[in-house]
Structure formats: C-alpha cells, structure tokens
mmCIF file of C-alpha atoms in Angstrom:
data_model
loop_
_atom_site.group_PDB
_atom_site.id
_atom_site.type_symbol
_atom_site.label_atom_id
_atom_site.label_comp_id
_atom_site.label_asym_id
_atom_site.label_seq_id
_atom_site.Cartn_x
_atom_site.Cartn_y
_atom_site.Cartn_z
ATOM 1 C CA UNK O 1 0.000 0.000 0.000
ATOM 2 C CA UNK O 2 1.411 3.387 -0.978
ATOM 3 C CA UNK O 3 1.631 6.255 1.451
ATOM 4 C CA UNK O 4 -1.220 8.018 -0.358
ATOM 5 C CA UNK O 5 -3.467 4.943 0.046
ATOM 6 C CA UNK O 6 -3.056 4.606 3.799
ATOM 7 C CA UNK O 7 -5.950 5.508 6.019
ATOM 8 C CA UNK O 8 -5.192 8.745 7.853
ATOM 9 C CA UNK O 9 -4.736 8.391 11.594
ATOM 10 C CA UNK O 10 -5.207 11.377 13.823
ATOM 11 C CA UNK O 11 -1.971 12.471 15.423
ATOM 12 C CA UNK O 12 -2.239 12.606 19.209
ATOM 13 C CA UNK O 13 0.367 15.371 19.144
ATOM 14 C CA UNK O 14 -1.731 17.538 16.826
ATOM 15 C CA UNK O 15 -4.628 17.012 19.213
ATOM 16 C CA UNK O 16 -2.359 17.886 22.143
ATOM 17 C CA UNK O 17 -1.378 21.149 20.473
ATOM 18 C CA UNK O 18 -4.955 22.140 19.689
ATOM 19 C CA UNK O 19 -6.058 21.326 23.219
ATOM 20 C CA UNK O 20 -3.156 23.308 24.683
ATOM 21 C CA UNK O 21 -4.117 26.351 22.606
ATOM 22 C CA UNK O 22 -7.761 25.996 23.631
ATOM 23 C CA UNK O 23 -6.646 25.915 27.268
ATOM 24 C CA UNK O 24 -4.592 29.092 26.850
ATOM 25 C CA UNK O 25 -7.429 30.959 25.171
ATOM 26 C CA UNK O 26 -9.751 29.793 27.945
ATOM 27 C CA UNK O 27 -7.302 31.308 30.438
ATOM 28 C CA UNK O 28 -7.458 34.605 28.536
ATOM 29 C CA UNK O 29 -11.255 34.427 28.834
ATOM 30 C CA UNK O 30 -11.212 33.549 32.527
ATOM 31 C CA UNK O 31 -8.463 35.895 33.697
ATOM 32 C CA UNK O 32 -8.062 38.875 31.362
ATOM 33 C CA UNK O 33 -11.513 40.223 30.574
ATOM 34 C CA UNK O 34 -11.032 43.081 33.090
ATOM 35 C CA UNK O 35 -7.780 44.116 31.359
ATOM 36 C CA UNK O 36 -9.490 43.825 27.994
ATOM 37 C CA UNK O 37 -12.266 46.163 29.078
ATOM 38 C CA UNK O 38 -9.807 48.603 30.644
ATOM 39 C CA UNK O 39 -7.791 48.714 27.432
ATOM 40 C CA UNK O 40 -10.942 48.978 25.298
ATOM 41 C CA UNK O 41 -12.082 52.045 27.253
ATOM 42 C CA UNK O 42 -8.654 53.663 26.849
ATOM 43 C CA UNK O 43 -8.660 53.015 23.108
ATOM 44 C CA UNK O 44 -12.258 54.199 22.718
ATOM 45 C CA UNK O 45 -11.415 57.395 24.609
ATOM 46 C CA UNK O 46 -8.484 57.988 22.279
ATOM 47 C CA UNK O 47 -10.395 57.296 19.061
ATOM 48 C CA UNK O 48 -13.342 59.419 20.189
ATOM 49 C CA UNK O 49 -10.921 62.310 20.650
ATOM 50 C CA UNK O 50 -9.490 61.859 17.158
ATOM 51 C CA UNK O 51 -6.531 59.698 18.119
ATOM 52 C CA UNK O 52 -5.082 56.604 16.501
ATOM 53 C CA UNK O 53 -4.376 53.088 17.674
ATOM 54 C CA UNK O 54 -0.837 52.054 16.725
ATOM 55 C CA UNK O 55 0.389 48.450 16.711
ATOM 56 C CA UNK O 56 4.016 47.317 16.595
ATOM 57 C CA UNK O 57 5.894 44.040 16.631
ATOM 58 C CA UNK O 58 9.129 42.657 15.220
ATOM 59 C CA UNK O 59 9.921 39.224 13.845
ATOM 60 C CA UNK O 60 6.872 36.985 14.026
ATOM 61 C CA UNK O 61 5.213 39.489 16.362
ATOM 62 C CA UNK O 62 4.855 41.687 13.276
ATOM 63 C CA UNK O 63 2.196 39.226 12.077
ATOM 64 C CA UNK O 64 0.058 40.340 15.008
ATOM 65 C CA UNK O 65 0.593 44.007 14.198
ATOM 66 C CA UNK O 66 -0.729 43.263 10.707
ATOM 67 C CA UNK O 67 -3.665 41.359 12.216
ATOM 68 C CA UNK O 68 -5.354 44.565 13.376
ATOM 69 C CA UNK O 69 -4.523 46.660 10.319
ATOM 70 C CA UNK O 70 -6.913 47.192 7.368
ATOM 71 C CA UNK O 71 -8.801 44.045 8.341
ATOM 72 C CA UNK O 72 -12.401 43.260 7.418
ATOM 73 C CA UNK O 73 -14.510 43.631 10.552
ATOM 74 C CA UNK O 74 -11.742 45.538 12.283
ATOM 75 C CA UNK O 75 -11.224 49.070 13.521
ATOM 76 C CA UNK O 76 -10.372 51.649 10.882
ATOM 77 C CA UNK O 77 -8.123 54.143 12.763
ATOM 78 C CA UNK O 78 -5.279 51.632 13.223
ATOM 79 C CA UNK O 79 -1.716 52.410 12.189
ATOM 80 C CA UNK O 80 0.436 49.299 11.964
ATOM 81 C CA UNK O 81 4.117 50.129 12.343
ATOM 82 C CA UNK O 82 5.479 47.606 9.860
ATOM 83 C CA UNK O 83 9.224 47.815 9.291
ATOM 84 C CA UNK O 84 10.328 45.383 6.601
ATOM 85 C CA UNK O 85 13.891 44.858 7.921
ATOM 86 C CA UNK O 86 12.404 43.830 11.287
ATOM 87 C CA UNK O 87 10.189 41.219 9.613
ATOM 88 C CA UNK O 88 11.215 37.719 8.523
ATOM 89 C CA UNK O 89 10.502 38.566 4.890
ATOM 90 C CA UNK O 90 13.886 40.053 3.984
ATOM 91 C CA UNK O 91 16.540 38.313 6.061
ATOM 92 C CA UNK O 92 15.219 36.373 9.035
ATOM 93 C CA UNK O 93 18.466 36.138 10.977
ATOM 94 C CA UNK O 94 19.142 39.829 10.458
ATOM 95 C CA UNK O 95 15.743 40.686 11.939
ATOM 96 C CA UNK O 96 16.727 38.778 15.083
ATOM 97 C CA UNK O 97 19.866 40.879 15.362
ATOM 98 C CA UNK O 98 18.160 44.120 14.427
ATOM 99 C CA UNK O 99 15.523 43.973 17.178
ATOM 100 C CA UNK O 100 18.392 44.104 19.691
ATOM 101 C CA UNK O 101 19.912 47.316 18.303
ATOM 102 C CA UNK O 102 19.591 50.329 20.649
ATOM 103 C CA UNK O 103 18.212 53.435 18.993
ATOM 104 C CA UNK O 104 16.446 51.670 16.112
ATOM 105 C CA UNK O 105 12.964 52.172 17.575
ATOM 106 C CA UNK O 106 13.625 55.879 17.901
ATOM 107 C CA UNK O 107 14.410 56.048 14.195
ATOM 108 C CA UNK O 108 11.146 54.270 13.391
ATOM 109 C CA UNK O 109 9.119 56.608 15.581
ATOM 110 C CA UNK O 110 10.431 59.625 13.700
ATOM 111 C CA UNK O 111 8.315 58.516 10.729
ATOM 112 C CA UNK O 112 5.190 57.509 12.660
ATOM 113 C CA UNK O 113 2.277 59.784 13.706
ATOM 114 C CA UNK O 114 2.308 58.775 17.378
ATOM 115 C CA UNK O 115 1.130 61.691 19.502
ATOM 116 C CA UNK O 116 -0.218 62.485 22.955
ATOM 117 C CA UNK O 117 -3.536 60.779 23.592
ATOM 118 C CA UNK O 118 -2.912 57.899 21.185
ATOM 119 C CA UNK O 119 -2.649 54.253 22.225
ATOM 120 C CA UNK O 120 0.247 52.032 21.147
ATOM 121 C CA UNK O 121 0.170 48.239 21.374
ATOM 122 C CA UNK O 122 3.670 46.740 21.497
ATOM 123 C CA UNK O 123 3.941 42.998 20.947
ATOM 124 C CA UNK O 124 6.953 40.939 22.004
ATOM 125 C CA UNK O 125 6.805 37.390 23.316
ATOM 126 C CA UNK O 126 9.996 37.633 25.365
ATOM 127 C CA UNK O 127 9.759 41.371 25.978
ATOM 128 C CA UNK O 128 13.524 41.500 26.461
ATOM 129 C CA UNK O 129 14.910 43.125 23.323
ATOM 130 C CA UNK O 130 15.822 46.777 22.911
ATOM 131 C CA UNK O 131 13.517 47.659 20.019
ATOM 132 C CA UNK O 132 10.115 46.787 21.561
ATOM 133 C CA UNK O 133 11.161 48.232 24.918
ATOM 134 C CA UNK O 134 12.336 51.481 23.323
ATOM 135 C CA UNK O 135 9.191 51.612 21.182
ATOM 136 C CA UNK O 136 7.132 51.542 24.379
ATOM 137 C CA UNK O 137 9.332 54.097 26.119
ATOM 138 C CA UNK O 138 9.310 56.391 23.090
ATOM 139 C CA UNK O 139 5.537 56.204 22.804
ATOM 140 C CA UNK O 140 5.118 57.081 26.470
ATOM 141 C CA UNK O 141 7.513 60.019 26.076
ATOM 142 C CA UNK O 142 5.153 61.313 23.383
ATOM 143 C CA UNK O 143 2.221 61.052 25.771
ATOM 144 C CA UNK O 144 0.689 57.865 24.386
ATOM 145 C CA UNK O 145 -0.754 55.011 26.426
ATOM 146 C CA UNK O 146 1.164 51.750 25.974
ATOM 147 C CA UNK O 147 -0.386 48.284 25.958
ATOM 148 C CA UNK O 148 2.013 45.327 26.013
ATOM 149 C CA UNK O 149 1.274 41.840 24.706
ATOM 150 C CA UNK O 150 3.890 39.438 25.987
ATOM 151 C CA UNK O 151 4.507 36.132 27.738
ATOM 152 C CA UNK O 152 4.795 37.255 31.345
ATOM 153 C CA UNK O 153 6.322 34.048 32.712
ATOM 154 C CA UNK O 154 8.836 33.711 29.890
ATOM 155 C CA UNK O 155 9.798 37.369 30.119
ATOM 156 C CA UNK O 156 10.403 37.081 33.841
ATOM 157 C CA UNK O 157 12.881 34.230 33.292
ATOM 158 C CA UNK O 158 15.157 36.141 30.897
ATOM 159 C CA UNK O 159 17.379 39.171 31.327
ATOM 160 C CA UNK O 160 16.554 42.413 29.568
ATOM 161 C CA UNK O 161 18.704 43.378 26.600
ATOM 162 C CA UNK O 162 17.909 47.056 27.198
ATOM 163 C CA UNK O 163 20.361 49.333 28.999
ATOM 164 C CA UNK O 164 17.768 50.178 31.661
ATOM 165 C CA UNK O 165 17.379 46.534 32.671
ATOM 166 C CA UNK O 166 13.630 46.824 32.117
ATOM 167 C CA UNK O 167 11.484 44.496 30.041
ATOM 168 C CA UNK O 168 8.442 45.391 28.001
ATOM 169 C CA UNK O 169 6.047 44.434 30.800
ATOM 170 C CA UNK O 170 7.834 46.905 33.100
ATOM 171 C CA UNK O 171 7.201 49.933 30.872
ATOM 172 C CA UNK O 172 3.566 49.419 29.792
ATOM 173 C CA UNK O 173 0.345 50.894 31.187
ATOM 174 C CA UNK O 174 -1.621 47.697 30.516
ATOM 175 C CA UNK O 175 -0.134 44.208 30.120
ATOM 176 C CA UNK O 176 -1.745 41.280 28.316
ATOM 177 C CA UNK O 177 -0.308 37.821 28.910
ATOM 178 C CA UNK O 178 -0.334 35.202 26.144
ATOM 179 C CA UNK O 179 0.648 32.568 28.738
ATOM 180 C CA UNK O 180 3.283 31.218 26.385
ATOM 181 C CA UNK O 181 5.761 28.578 27.443
ATOM 182 C CA UNK O 182 9.452 29.427 27.756
ATOM 183 C CA UNK O 183 10.686 29.721 24.195
ATOM 184 C CA UNK O 184 7.081 29.783 22.888
ATOM 185 C CA UNK O 185 6.934 26.058 21.969
ATOM 186 C CA UNK O 186 4.244 23.957 23.644
ATOM 187 C CA UNK O 187 4.589 20.324 22.682
ATOM 188 C CA UNK O 188 7.196 17.670 23.514
ATOM 189 C CA UNK O 189 7.493 14.813 21.027
ATOM 190 C CA UNK O 190 9.583 11.689 21.733
ATOM 191 C CA UNK O 191 12.595 11.623 19.452
ATOM 192 C CA UNK O 192 12.589 15.390 18.947
ATOM 193 C CA UNK O 193 15.200 17.124 21.125
ATOM 194 C CA UNK O 194 13.323 20.424 21.500
ATOM 195 C CA UNK O 195 9.715 21.439 22.178
ATOM 196 C CA UNK O 196 7.709 22.349 19.069
ATOM 197 C CA UNK O 197 4.713 24.392 17.927
ATOM 198 C CA UNK O 198 4.486 28.021 19.016
ATOM 199 C CA UNK O 199 1.373 29.448 20.649
ATOM 200 C CA UNK O 200 2.025 33.189 20.749
ATOM 201 C CA UNK O 201 0.548 33.969 17.330
ATOM 202 C CA UNK O 202 -2.753 32.136 17.676
ATOM 203 C CA UNK O 203 -3.357 33.223 21.276
ATOM 204 C CA UNK O 204 -2.192 36.756 20.582
ATOM 205 C CA UNK O 205 -4.479 37.020 17.560
ATOM 206 C CA UNK O 206 -7.480 35.867 19.584
ATOM 207 C CA UNK O 207 -6.666 38.325 22.353
ATOM 208 C CA UNK O 208 -6.230 41.261 19.972
ATOM 209 C CA UNK O 209 -9.439 40.469 18.119
ATOM 210 C CA UNK O 210 -11.246 40.301 21.466
ATOM 211 C CA UNK O 211 -9.786 43.718 22.289
ATOM 212 C CA UNK O 212 -10.978 45.141 18.962
ATOM 213 C CA UNK O 213 -14.435 43.697 19.603
ATOM 214 C CA UNK O 214 -14.602 45.244 23.072
ATOM 215 C CA UNK O 215 -13.437 48.608 21.716
ATOM 216 C CA UNK O 216 -16.046 48.645 18.946
ATOM 217 C CA UNK O 217 -18.734 47.721 21.473
ATOM 218 C CA UNK O 218 -17.565 50.511 23.779
ATOM 219 C CA UNK O 219 -17.783 53.068 20.971
ATOM 220 C CA UNK O 220 -21.236 51.845 19.963
ATOM 221 C CA UNK O 221 -22.452 52.020 23.570
ATOM 222 C CA UNK O 222 -21.508 55.710 23.607
ATOM 223 C CA UNK O 223 -23.883 56.357 20.728
ATOM 224 C CA UNK O 224 -21.328 56.792 17.966
ATOM 225 C CA UNK O 225 -21.002 54.696 14.823
ATOM 226 C CA UNK O 226 -17.775 52.718 15.154
ATOM 227 C CA UNK O 227 -15.503 52.999 12.095
ATOM 228 C CA UNK O 228 -15.154 49.417 10.867
ATOM 229 C CA UNK O 229 -13.619 48.073 7.652
ATOM 230 C CA UNK O 230 -15.836 46.022 5.369
ATOM 231 C CA UNK O 231 -14.529 43.161 3.287
ATOM 232 C CA UNK O 232 -13.183 44.473 -0.006
ATOM 233 C CA UNK O 233 -14.672 41.367 -1.592
ATOM 234 C CA UNK O 234 -18.232 42.202 -0.514
ATOM 235 C CA UNK O 235 -20.601 44.087 -2.763
ATOM 236 C CA UNK O 236 -20.420 47.366 -0.841
ATOM 237 C CA UNK O 237 -16.895 47.018 0.512
ATOM 238 C CA UNK O 238 -15.017 49.274 -1.892
ATOM 239 C CA UNK O 239 -17.519 52.113 -1.576
ATOM 240 C CA UNK O 240 -17.697 52.020 2.216
ATOM 241 C CA UNK O 241 -13.962 51.627 2.658
ATOM 242 C CA UNK O 242 -13.179 54.498 0.296
ATOM 243 C CA UNK O 243 -14.879 56.890 2.699
ATOM 244 C CA UNK O 244 -12.724 55.621 5.586
ATOM 245 C CA UNK O 245 -9.555 55.953 3.524
ATOM 246 C CA UNK O 246 -10.431 59.515 2.565
ATOM 247 C CA UNK O 247 -11.078 60.400 6.213
ATOM 248 C CA UNK O 248 -7.614 59.162 7.165
ATOM 249 C CA UNK O 249 -5.749 60.555 4.176
ATOM 250 C CA UNK O 250 -2.377 61.879 5.262
ATOM 251 C CA UNK O 251 -2.586 60.300 8.721
ATOM 252 C CA UNK O 252 -1.863 56.620 8.008
ATOM 253 C CA UNK O 253 0.678 56.382 5.203
ATOM 254 C CA UNK O 254 0.331 52.628 4.640
ATOM 255 C CA UNK O 255 -3.316 52.850 3.558
#
C-alpha cells in the first residue's frame, strides 16, 4: 500500500497542540476580561478624541501588528508600524539581530504619527529586546498610552537586553499575557530534542481580536457609529472603505 493509500490516523500530538491552545485561550477568557475592558475604554477614549491606535511588533510578532490593520470587521483608525527589515521577509536572521539594536525604535518613531492621547500596542513574546522596549518608552515620552502583549512568565525568566534593565512588561500601562511557554513552543514529542509548535501567534491574535471587539462595542455604547472596515470582496466594501480611507488621508501612510 502506498503512502497516499493509507488511512489517515489522527496524530495525538496535533490534538495535544490544539487542546493546549484551547486551554490558553480559555485562560485569557477567565483571567483577562477586566484588562481587555480597561484597554478597550482607553482606546475608545483615544479614538473618540481623534486619536489613533498604533500596533508594533518585530519578527513573528509583526504578524500580530498586521492582524489589526486594514482588516475586514476591524477598527479603521489603526496604524500598523510595519518595518520590513524587522520582519522575517527580507533576512530572518538579520531581523533577530536588528531587534536588539539600541536606537532603532527611535528612528522608526520619527516617521510615525504617534502623539499624545494615542494608544500604542507593542507585541513581544519575550519582551527583552531593545527595540520593543524602546518603542514603548518612546511612545510614552510622546504622551501615548502603551499596551504590552507578551509572555509574562517567559519574560520574567530572561534578562533584559535594554540598557535600563527593564522588560516590556515593566514599561507598559496595561499588560496582556499570552501565557506562552518558555521559548514559545508547547509540545514535547519523543525523538525530537526540542519542544515544538508556538502558541504566541494564535493566542495573541485571539486576544487582539477580542480587544478590537470590546473597543467597537464601547464606541457603539456611547452612541457613535464605530468605524469598521468592510470586506473588499463584498458588494459594498469598496464604496464604504473608500470613505474611511479619505477620512484618514495623510494620517496613516500605509493605507
């Protein structure tokens, strides 16, 4: 019998991973709804006053910054700070080095419209590298509120790579925990020398989408019409979205 003719058998390790992720998201539900509401009120206050929500991450955390940006069903006034050299799309190993370079975040902020009253979400699983820490510090210096998304336990087991000795969770106004394992890999498989299968992206995405939902609900409860992107593939998407783009012209350069 060829490999293609064999009956598929469910992998217990795949099931273990899915169950582990479900457990982590359940913990977010059980333990972080108060933080979610607190952050949603802060963001709603900012947007109602004409501010922006900024989102930043480096490496694979940049995927989560993109998750909230220009997304069907998502908030419109979101500026994702997406720096290509810090992503894995140009040179992955270089991005690992670059997120440790002091001063790089300050250079990025020079080109971003972060101002007093805005909210900035900074995402870093370890929370130890210079760039996310300096992004948070720079945003706070500008008068913005900083929300961190990190693995609290993992971050507390590693030394900061910032000159101040602080980690991302030490310099944020609100901290969300993705409950990630040390090194971000959840599953141990016999015969494989290292744990496998990261959780930070899937849990972080669920948490950020929950935050967006709570923020939209908060805006609606105040009697305003929340600015929400429609799918560009729906019948009315292009028309509705064009009005949002025009309203933000000159404020979010990546639109």
